[in-house]
Every structure is written in structure tokens, then in C-alpha cells.
XYZ file of C-alpha atoms in Angstrom:
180
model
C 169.770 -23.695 108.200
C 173.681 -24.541 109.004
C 174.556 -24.949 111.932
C 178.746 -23.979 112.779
C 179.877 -27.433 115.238
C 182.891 -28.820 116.435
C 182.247 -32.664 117.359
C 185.897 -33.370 118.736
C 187.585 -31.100 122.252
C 189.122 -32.039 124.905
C 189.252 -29.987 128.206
C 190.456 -30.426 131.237
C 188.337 -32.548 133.095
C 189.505 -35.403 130.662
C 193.182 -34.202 130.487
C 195.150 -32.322 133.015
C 197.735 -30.592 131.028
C 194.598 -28.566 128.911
C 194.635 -24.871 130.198
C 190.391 -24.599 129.833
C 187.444 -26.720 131.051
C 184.315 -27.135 129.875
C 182.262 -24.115 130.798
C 185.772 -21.813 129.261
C 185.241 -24.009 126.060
C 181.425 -23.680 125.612
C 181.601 -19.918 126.239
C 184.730 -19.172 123.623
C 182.456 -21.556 121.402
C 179.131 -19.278 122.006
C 181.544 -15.963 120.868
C 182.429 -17.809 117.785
C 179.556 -18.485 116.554
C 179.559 -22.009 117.331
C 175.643 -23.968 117.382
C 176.765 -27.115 118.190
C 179.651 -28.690 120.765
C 181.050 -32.407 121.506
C 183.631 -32.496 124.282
C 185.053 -35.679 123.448
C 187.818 -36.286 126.389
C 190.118 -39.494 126.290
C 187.669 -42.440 127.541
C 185.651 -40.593 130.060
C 182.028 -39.033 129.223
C 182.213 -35.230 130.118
C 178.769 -33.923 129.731
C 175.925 -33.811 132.456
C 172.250 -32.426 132.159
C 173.968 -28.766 134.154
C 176.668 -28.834 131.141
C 173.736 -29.207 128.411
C 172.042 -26.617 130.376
C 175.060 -24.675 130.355
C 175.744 -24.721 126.650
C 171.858 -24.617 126.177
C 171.993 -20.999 127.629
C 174.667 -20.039 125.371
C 173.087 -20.753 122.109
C 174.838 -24.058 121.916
C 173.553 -27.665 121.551
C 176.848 -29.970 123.451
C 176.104 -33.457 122.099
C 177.265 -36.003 124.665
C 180.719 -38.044 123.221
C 184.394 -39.613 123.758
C 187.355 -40.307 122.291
C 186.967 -43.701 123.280
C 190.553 -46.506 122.634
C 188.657 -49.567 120.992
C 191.468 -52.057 120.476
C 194.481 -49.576 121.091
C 192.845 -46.961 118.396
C 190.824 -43.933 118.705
C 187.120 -43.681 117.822
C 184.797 -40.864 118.162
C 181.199 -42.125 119.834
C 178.109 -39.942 120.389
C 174.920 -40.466 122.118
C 176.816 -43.768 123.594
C 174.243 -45.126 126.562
C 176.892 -47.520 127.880
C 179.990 -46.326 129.878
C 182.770 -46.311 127.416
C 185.281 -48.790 129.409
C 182.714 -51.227 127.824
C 183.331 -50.749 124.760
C 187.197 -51.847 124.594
C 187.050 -53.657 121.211
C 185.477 -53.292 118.209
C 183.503 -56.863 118.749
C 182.460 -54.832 121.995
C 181.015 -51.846 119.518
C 179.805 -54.158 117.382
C 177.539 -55.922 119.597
C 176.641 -52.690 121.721
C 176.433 -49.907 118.840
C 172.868 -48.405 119.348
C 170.544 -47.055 116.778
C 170.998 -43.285 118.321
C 175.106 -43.339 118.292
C 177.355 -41.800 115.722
C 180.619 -43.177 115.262
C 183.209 -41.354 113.397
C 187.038 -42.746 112.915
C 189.012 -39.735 114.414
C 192.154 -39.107 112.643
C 192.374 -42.614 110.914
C 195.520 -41.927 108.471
C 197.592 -39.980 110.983
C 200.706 -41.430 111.678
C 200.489 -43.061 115.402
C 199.944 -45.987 116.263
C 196.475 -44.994 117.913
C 195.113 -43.924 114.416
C 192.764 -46.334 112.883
C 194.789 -46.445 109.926
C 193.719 -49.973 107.499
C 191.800 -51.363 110.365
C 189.306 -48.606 109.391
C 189.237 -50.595 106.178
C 188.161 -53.859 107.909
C 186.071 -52.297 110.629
C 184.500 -49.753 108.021
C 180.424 -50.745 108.455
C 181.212 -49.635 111.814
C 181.539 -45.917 111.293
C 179.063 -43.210 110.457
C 181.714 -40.755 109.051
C 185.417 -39.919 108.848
C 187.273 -37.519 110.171
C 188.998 -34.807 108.241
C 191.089 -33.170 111.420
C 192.590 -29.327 111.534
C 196.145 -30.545 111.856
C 197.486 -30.182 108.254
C 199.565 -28.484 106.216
C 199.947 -27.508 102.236
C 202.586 -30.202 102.122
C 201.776 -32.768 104.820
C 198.265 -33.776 105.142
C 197.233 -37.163 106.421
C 193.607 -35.896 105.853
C 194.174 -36.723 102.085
C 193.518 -40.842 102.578
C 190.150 -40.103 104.362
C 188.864 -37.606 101.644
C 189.876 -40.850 99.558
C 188.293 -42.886 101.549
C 185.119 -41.352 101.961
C 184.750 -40.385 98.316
C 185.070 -44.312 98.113
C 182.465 -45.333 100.715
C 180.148 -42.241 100.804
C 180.727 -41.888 104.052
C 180.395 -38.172 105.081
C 183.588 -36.102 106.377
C 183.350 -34.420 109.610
C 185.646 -31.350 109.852
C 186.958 -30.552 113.440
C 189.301 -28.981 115.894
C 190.336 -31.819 118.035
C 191.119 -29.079 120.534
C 193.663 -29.874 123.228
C 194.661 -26.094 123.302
C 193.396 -22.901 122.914
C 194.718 -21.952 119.440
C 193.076 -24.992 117.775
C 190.063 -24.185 118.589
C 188.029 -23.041 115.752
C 190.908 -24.002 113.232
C 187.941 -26.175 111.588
C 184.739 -27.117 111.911
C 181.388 -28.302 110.468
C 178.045 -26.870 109.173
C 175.479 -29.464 109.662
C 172.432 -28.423 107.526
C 169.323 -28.771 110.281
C 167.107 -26.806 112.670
C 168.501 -26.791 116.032
């Protein structure tokens, strides 16, 4: 079976200036056909046994995660059963990485300065997959390193949204093959 996911949003409850929170996300998620959800706000955990419950009612598994900043960059963590402010460097990951998380390297190549860019390349046993992000064009897509990249390392690529508003939503996503 595939299953339709989207392991990178943000809402609200991690950043102000989003117009939905989590419960407006989930349901807009369950009316697209969406199996699977990851809220993954800026260095806070938004997910709590009534959100899974939540989700669970609406067809939809929601996979606890963050965006977490590990040495100034962004990193995508699931299943983390720390609080992410302890994991501020990747020695920190390193040592605390558990055999339940997933850690993918959100938006590596993009330019900013919070992109992973070549410390993926030195930090790469780290990661679990790459990212290959919605924000891309015919002519400008930063996505095209990480295809590289994973082609290289056989790392899988993990198609998402990285929602911060409504419209992106949905722009991509993943089908996991699995049962739910």
C-alpha cells in the first residue's frame, strides 16, 4: 500500500506569523488525502497523545518531529525522546541519536546560511534521508545537489511541503510503501 505523507509543516504553535494550527493542518491534510503528517515547528516538539488522537480520527498517522538548529543548520528529527534544546550540535546528535529516530537534512543545498549545505557532506552517516523540498522552479532548483547526492549515497529522498502557509501545502509530498 502507499501511503500520501508530508514529514515537514509548520503551524502556528511553533511560529506566530502562520495563519493555521495544528488541528486546521491535520484536517486540510485528511481532505487531501493525506495518511501520514509531521508538524515539524522551529525547535519545539508540537505533537501530544490528544494531537495523535486527533489526526488518528481523521485517517491520519502525525509522526512526532522538529526542525531542530544543530550547529546553526536545520535538521529534520522524528521519534526524538530527548527535548530538542539538547541536541544543539551534531556531537550532541551523535551521541544521543536513538535507534527509533529518523533524521533527514531539510533543504541542505538551499542558499541560507541555515541549510546544511557541505557540512551534510561531513556529517552524512548522520542522516537517514535527504530532503527534496517543494520550493523550485524549471530554472532554479537547489533540489538538484540532493538528487546528486542521494543517487551518490543511496540515501532515500523525502519529498515535502515545508508548509509555512496555506498554498504550500500539498505542493509535494511522499508515498511511503507500508500498512498504516
Amino acid at each position: 500500500m502507499l501511503l500520501k505523507a508530508d514529514l515537514h509543516l509548520h503551524t502556528s504553535e511553533g511560529e506566530a506569523f502562520i495563519a493555521y494550527d495544528a488541528r486546521s493542518l491535520i484536517d486540510r491534510g485528511a481532505r487531501a488525502g493525506f495518511q501520514v503528517l509531521s508538524i515539524t515547528n522551529h525547535d519545539v516538539v508540537t505533537f501530544d497523545r490528544d494531537l495523535a488522537a486527533y489526526a488518528q480520527d481523521r485517517g491520519i498517522l502525525l509522526i512526532p518531529g522538529v526542525e531542530a538548529t544543530i550547529d546553526g543548520k536545520h535538521v529534520l528529527l522524528y521519534n526524538i525522546d530527548v527535548p530538542p534544546d539538547r541536541i544543539r550540535s551534531f556531537a550532541d546528535l551523535r551521541r544521543l541519536k536513538g535507534p527509533e529516530w529518523l533524521v533527514v537534512a531539510a533543504h541542505p543545498f538551499f542558499p541560507g546560511t541555515y541549510c546544511l549545505g557541505r557540512r551534510l557532506l561531513k556529517e552524512i552517516d548522520l542522516f537517514d534521508a535527504i530532503e527534496f523540498s517543494h520550493f523550485y522552479t524549471k530554472h532554479i532548483n537547489f533540489n538538484r545537489p540532493a538528487i546528486r547526492l542521494a543517487k551518490e549515497t543511496g540515501l532515500p529522498l523525502l519529498g515535502t511541503s515545508d508548509s509555512h502557509l496555506v498554498r504550500q501545502f500539498g505542493t509535494t509530498w511522499s508515498l511511503i510503501e507500508a500498512e498504516p
